[in-house]
């Protein structure tokens, strides 16, 4: 089966849809870049991009949003006139890569032996508060305000039947977690996080091993930043590169 970035996208309210793009907005998380954006269906002309930028900027300013974000079509390059425009108009550009690990192909790269008192489990009623505390800790690495704003959003994810997070616990304290989204043919890894004091101890590998052991024949998908050294680890673990896409962000 062939996978694409469409397999790691989750439902968001559609504000407007044209032959050129779809505008997504999450009214409950207007502050989050990953929830509010325009995704192009095809590569726009320079004039089309500038027109779309003006539209999104106007819409976001109405809602008090201090950013605009665009997602480029998968596996498509950005034309040079638009590249030059982005550079002179304070856009940041990220390259994201999609990887897949078919069932039975994962190769652990444990350098450090996982502590014997660490166990990985599905998030449930007993460990949910520990998971939420760790999620807040991760968000505070962005800012205290971001963590505060995101708390209701994190809670709301449990309303999604496809959402199945896992957590690594040490003496009832969460030291690592992964948000999983289970679909018919795939499992998406998202928000992979290990607490700062618990890194380089094999916990990340233990979390991934748990995912693979419970994949039930599904392909495991993850997205890596092309500039992130973690992608080298994914290659060693037998993840296969599928495709790339650009994401453009501008703070207003």
Short mmCIF file of C-alpha atoms in Angstrom, two decimals:
data_model
loop_
_atom_site.label_atom_id
_atom_site.label_comp_id
_atom_site.label_asym_id
_atom_site.label_seq_id
_atom_site.Cartn_x
_atom_site.Cartn_y
_atom_site.Cartn_z
CA UNK A 1 0.00 0.00 0.00
CA UNK A 2 1.22 3.50 -0.84
CA UNK A 3 1.18 6.13 1.90
CA UNK A 4 1.39 9.92 1.74
CA UNK A 5 1.13 12.96 4.00
CA UNK A 6 -2.65 12.65 3.66
CA UNK A 7 -2.42 9.61 5.93
CA UNK A 8 -1.09 11.71 8.83
CA UNK A 9 -3.59 14.56 8.57
CA UNK A 10 -6.44 14.83 11.06
CA UNK A 11 -9.85 16.39 10.64
CA UNK A 12 -10.02 20.16 11.03
CA UNK A 13 -12.80 22.54 10.11
CA UNK A 14 -12.66 23.67 6.51
CA UNK A 15 -13.16 27.41 6.21
CA UNK A 16 -12.83 27.62 2.44
CA UNK A 17 -11.99 25.21 -0.37
CA UNK A 18 -11.06 26.09 -3.94
CA UNK A 19 -9.39 24.28 -6.81
CA UNK A 20 -6.11 25.82 -5.60
CA UNK A 21 -6.22 25.30 -1.84
CA UNK A 22 -8.09 24.33 1.31
CA UNK A 23 -8.14 26.67 4.31
CA UNK A 24 -8.23 24.83 7.66
CA UNK A 25 -9.01 26.41 11.02
CA UNK A 26 -9.39 25.01 14.53
CA UNK A 27 -11.58 27.43 16.46
CA UNK A 28 -10.54 25.81 19.76
CA UNK A 29 -6.82 26.18 19.03
CA UNK A 30 -6.39 29.40 17.05
CA UNK A 31 -2.91 29.88 18.52
CA UNK A 32 -1.50 26.64 17.08
CA UNK A 33 0.35 26.79 13.78
CA UNK A 34 -0.26 23.09 13.03
CA UNK A 35 -4.02 23.54 13.30
CA UNK A 36 -4.55 26.69 11.22
CA UNK A 37 -3.20 26.90 7.70
CA UNK A 38 -3.77 26.76 3.97
CA UNK A 39 -2.70 23.67 2.06
CA UNK A 40 -2.18 24.03 -1.68
CA UNK A 41 -3.55 21.33 -4.00
CA UNK A 42 -1.15 22.35 -6.76
CA UNK A 43 1.81 24.70 -7.08
CA UNK A 44 0.44 28.26 -7.30
CA UNK A 45 1.70 30.90 -9.66
CA UNK A 46 3.44 33.88 -8.06
CA UNK A 47 0.30 36.00 -8.45
CA UNK A 48 -1.86 33.25 -6.94
CA UNK A 49 0.45 32.90 -3.96
CA UNK A 50 0.46 36.63 -3.21
CA UNK A 51 -3.32 36.76 -3.52
CA UNK A 52 -3.73 33.75 -1.21
CA UNK A 53 -1.31 35.28 1.29
CA UNK A 54 -3.38 38.46 1.42
CA UNK A 55 -6.55 36.42 1.97
CA UNK A 56 -5.10 34.33 4.82
CA UNK A 57 -3.48 37.34 6.48
CA UNK A 58 -6.84 39.14 6.50
CA UNK A 59 -8.63 36.09 7.91
CA UNK A 60 -6.09 35.51 10.66
CA UNK A 61 -6.00 39.14 11.71
CA UNK A 62 -9.80 39.04 12.12
CA UNK A 63 -9.30 36.21 14.61
CA UNK A 64 -6.35 37.77 16.43
CA UNK A 65 -3.94 35.19 15.02
CA UNK A 66 -0.40 36.51 14.74
CA UNK A 67 0.84 34.14 12.04
CA UNK A 68 0.07 32.71 8.62
CA UNK A 69 1.06 29.23 7.48
CA UNK A 70 1.05 27.48 4.10
CA UNK A 71 1.65 23.84 3.27
CA UNK A 72 3.07 23.13 -0.16
CA UNK A 73 1.94 20.22 -2.36
CA UNK A 74 3.75 16.99 -1.55
CA UNK A 75 6.98 16.31 -3.47
CA UNK A 76 6.78 19.67 -5.27
CA UNK A 77 9.52 22.29 -5.38
CA UNK A 78 8.87 25.99 -4.83
CA UNK A 79 9.43 28.16 -7.94
CA UNK A 80 12.33 30.60 -7.67
CA UNK A 81 10.19 33.78 -7.85
CA UNK A 82 8.24 32.59 -4.80
CA UNK A 83 11.45 31.51 -3.02
CA UNK A 84 12.84 35.02 -3.49
CA UNK A 85 9.59 36.53 -2.25
CA UNK A 86 9.61 34.34 0.88
CA UNK A 87 13.16 35.36 1.68
CA UNK A 88 12.42 39.07 1.45
CA UNK A 89 9.15 38.84 3.40
CA UNK A 90 10.28 37.12 6.60
CA UNK A 91 8.92 33.64 5.92
CA UNK A 92 10.58 30.64 7.54
CA UNK A 93 10.66 27.44 5.52
CA UNK A 94 10.73 23.90 6.89
CA UNK A 95 11.20 20.70 4.94
CA UNK A 96 9.32 17.76 6.44
CA UNK A 97 9.91 14.15 5.42
CA UNK A 98 7.53 11.22 5.73
CA UNK A 99 8.91 7.82 6.77
CA UNK A 100 7.32 4.39 7.05
CA UNK A 101 8.24 1.16 8.82
CA UNK A 102 6.32 -1.84 7.46
CA UNK A 103 5.43 -4.57 9.97
CA UNK A 104 8.39 -6.59 11.19
CA UNK A 105 11.12 -4.33 9.77
CA UNK A 106 11.92 -2.16 12.82
CA UNK A 107 15.51 -2.49 14.09
CA UNK A 108 16.07 -1.18 17.66
CA UNK A 109 19.07 1.12 18.05
CA UNK A 110 19.33 0.93 21.80
CA UNK A 111 22.72 2.30 22.84
CA UNK A 112 21.78 2.52 26.49
CA UNK A 113 19.99 -0.28 28.33
CA UNK A 114 16.51 0.77 29.39
CA UNK A 115 16.30 0.95 33.22
CA UNK A 116 14.53 -2.10 34.64
CA UNK A 117 12.05 0.08 36.55
CA UNK A 118 10.76 1.74 33.37
CA UNK A 119 7.62 0.28 31.81
CA UNK A 120 5.68 1.37 28.74
CA UNK A 121 1.89 1.15 28.58
CA UNK A 122 -1.16 2.59 26.88
CA UNK A 123 -2.44 5.76 28.52
CA UNK A 124 -5.37 4.78 30.72
CA UNK A 125 -7.35 6.10 33.68
CA UNK A 126 -4.54 5.26 36.10
CA UNK A 127 -1.66 6.94 34.27
CA UNK A 128 -3.49 9.66 32.33
CA UNK A 129 -2.60 12.42 34.81
CA UNK A 130 1.08 11.46 34.58
CA UNK A 131 0.87 11.60 30.79
CA UNK A 132 -0.81 15.02 30.88
CA UNK A 133 1.84 16.35 33.26
CA UNK A 134 4.58 15.21 30.89
CA UNK A 135 2.76 16.79 27.93
CA UNK A 136 2.59 20.09 29.83
CA UNK A 137 6.30 19.78 30.61
CA UNK A 138 7.07 19.38 26.91
CA UNK A 139 4.90 22.39 26.03
CA UNK A 140 6.67 24.53 28.63
CA UNK A 141 9.85 24.10 26.60
CA UNK A 142 8.09 26.39 24.10
CA UNK A 143 6.71 28.77 26.74
CA UNK A 144 4.60 28.84 29.88
CA UNK A 145 1.84 30.65 27.98
CA UNK A 146 1.83 28.06 25.20
CA UNK A 147 1.53 25.25 27.74
CA UNK A 148 -1.40 26.98 29.41
CA UNK A 149 -3.20 27.58 26.13
CA UNK A 150 -2.62 24.04 24.88
CA UNK A 151 -3.96 22.20 27.94
CA UNK A 152 -7.63 22.12 26.78
CA UNK A 153 -6.49 21.09 23.28
CA UNK A 154 -4.53 18.14 24.70
CA UNK A 155 -7.51 17.03 26.76
CA UNK A 156 -9.79 17.25 23.73
CA UNK A 157 -7.61 14.83 21.72
CA UNK A 158 -9.02 11.99 23.82
CA UNK A 159 -12.38 12.57 22.11
CA UNK A 160 -10.84 11.27 18.88
CA UNK A 161 -11.37 7.47 18.73
CA UNK A 162 -8.21 7.09 16.64
CA UNK A 163 -6.07 8.75 19.34
CA UNK A 164 -4.17 6.16 21.44
CA UNK A 165 -1.16 7.63 23.33
CA UNK A 166 1.43 5.56 25.15
CA UNK A 167 3.58 6.54 28.13
CA UNK A 168 6.84 5.36 29.71
CA UNK A 169 6.65 5.35 33.51
CA UNK A 170 9.36 5.23 36.16
CA UNK A 171 8.08 4.96 39.73
CA UNK A 172 4.66 6.27 38.59
CA UNK A 173 6.29 9.33 36.99
CA UNK A 174 6.00 9.77 33.23
CA UNK A 175 9.41 10.02 31.57
CA UNK A 176 8.43 9.63 27.92
CA UNK A 177 5.42 9.44 25.66
CA UNK A 178 4.21 9.11 22.08
CA UNK A 179 0.86 10.14 20.67
CA UNK A 180 -0.43 7.46 18.31
CA UNK A 181 -3.20 7.69 15.75
CA UNK A 182 -4.53 4.29 14.72
CA UNK A 183 -6.06 3.85 11.28
CA UNK A 184 -7.07 0.82 9.27
CA UNK A 185 -3.69 0.28 7.61
CA UNK A 186 -1.33 2.55 9.56
CA UNK A 187 -0.24 3.92 12.91
CA UNK A 188 1.04 7.47 13.05
CA UNK A 189 3.72 8.45 15.57
CA UNK A 190 3.28 12.03 16.76
CA UNK A 191 4.61 14.17 19.63
CA UNK A 192 7.47 11.81 20.46
CA UNK A 193 8.90 13.17 23.71
CA UNK A 194 11.33 12.04 26.41
CA UNK A 195 11.85 14.13 29.55
CA UNK A 196 15.17 16.01 29.56
CA UNK A 197 16.56 14.19 32.60
CA UNK A 198 15.63 10.81 31.12
CA UNK A 199 17.23 11.10 27.70
CA UNK A 200 20.03 8.82 26.45
CA UNK A 201 18.72 5.98 28.61
CA UNK A 202 16.99 3.82 26.01
CA UNK A 203 13.51 5.14 26.82
CA UNK A 204 12.85 6.43 23.31
CA UNK A 205 13.74 3.07 21.83
CA UNK A 206 11.57 1.28 24.40
CA UNK A 207 8.63 3.46 23.38
CA UNK A 208 9.17 2.71 19.70
CA UNK A 209 9.59 -1.00 20.44
CA UNK A 210 6.21 -0.97 22.19
CA UNK A 211 4.63 0.62 19.12
CA UNK A 212 6.08 -2.04 16.82
CA UNK A 213 5.04 -4.89 19.12
CA UNK A 214 1.46 -3.61 19.08
CA UNK A 215 1.30 -2.56 15.43
CA UNK A 216 -0.88 -5.58 14.59
CA UNK A 217 0.28 -5.70 10.98
CA UNK A 218 -0.06 -1.96 10.37
CA UNK A 219 2.63 0.25 8.81
CA UNK A 220 4.10 2.78 11.25
CA UNK A 221 4.36 6.34 9.90
CA UNK A 222 6.27 9.32 11.24
CA UNK A 223 7.29 12.78 10.07
CA UNK A 224 10.80 14.10 10.59
CA UNK A 225 12.28 17.54 10.05
CA UNK A 226 14.81 17.24 7.24
CA UNK A 227 17.26 19.27 9.34
CA UNK A 228 16.82 17.03 12.41
CA UNK A 229 19.59 14.55 13.14
CA UNK A 230 16.93 12.11 14.44
CA UNK A 231 16.18 11.18 10.84
CA UNK A 232 19.56 9.40 10.75
CA UNK A 233 18.35 7.20 13.60
CA UNK A 234 15.13 6.45 11.74
CA UNK A 235 17.15 5.26 8.76
CA UNK A 236 19.14 2.92 11.01
CA UNK A 237 15.88 1.61 12.41
CA UNK A 238 14.75 0.61 8.90
CA UNK A 239 12.24 3.38 8.36
CA UNK A 240 11.88 4.05 4.63
CA UNK A 241 11.71 7.55 3.18
CA UNK A 242 8.44 8.19 1.32
CA UNK A 243 8.15 11.86 0.41
CA UNK A 244 8.71 15.47 1.45
CA UNK A 245 6.77 18.70 1.64
CA UNK A 246 7.50 22.32 2.47
CA UNK A 247 5.78 24.29 5.22
CA UNK A 248 5.94 28.09 5.14
CA UNK A 249 5.38 30.20 8.24
CA UNK A 250 5.33 33.93 8.81
CA UNK A 251 4.85 35.68 12.15
CA UNK A 252 2.81 38.83 11.65
#
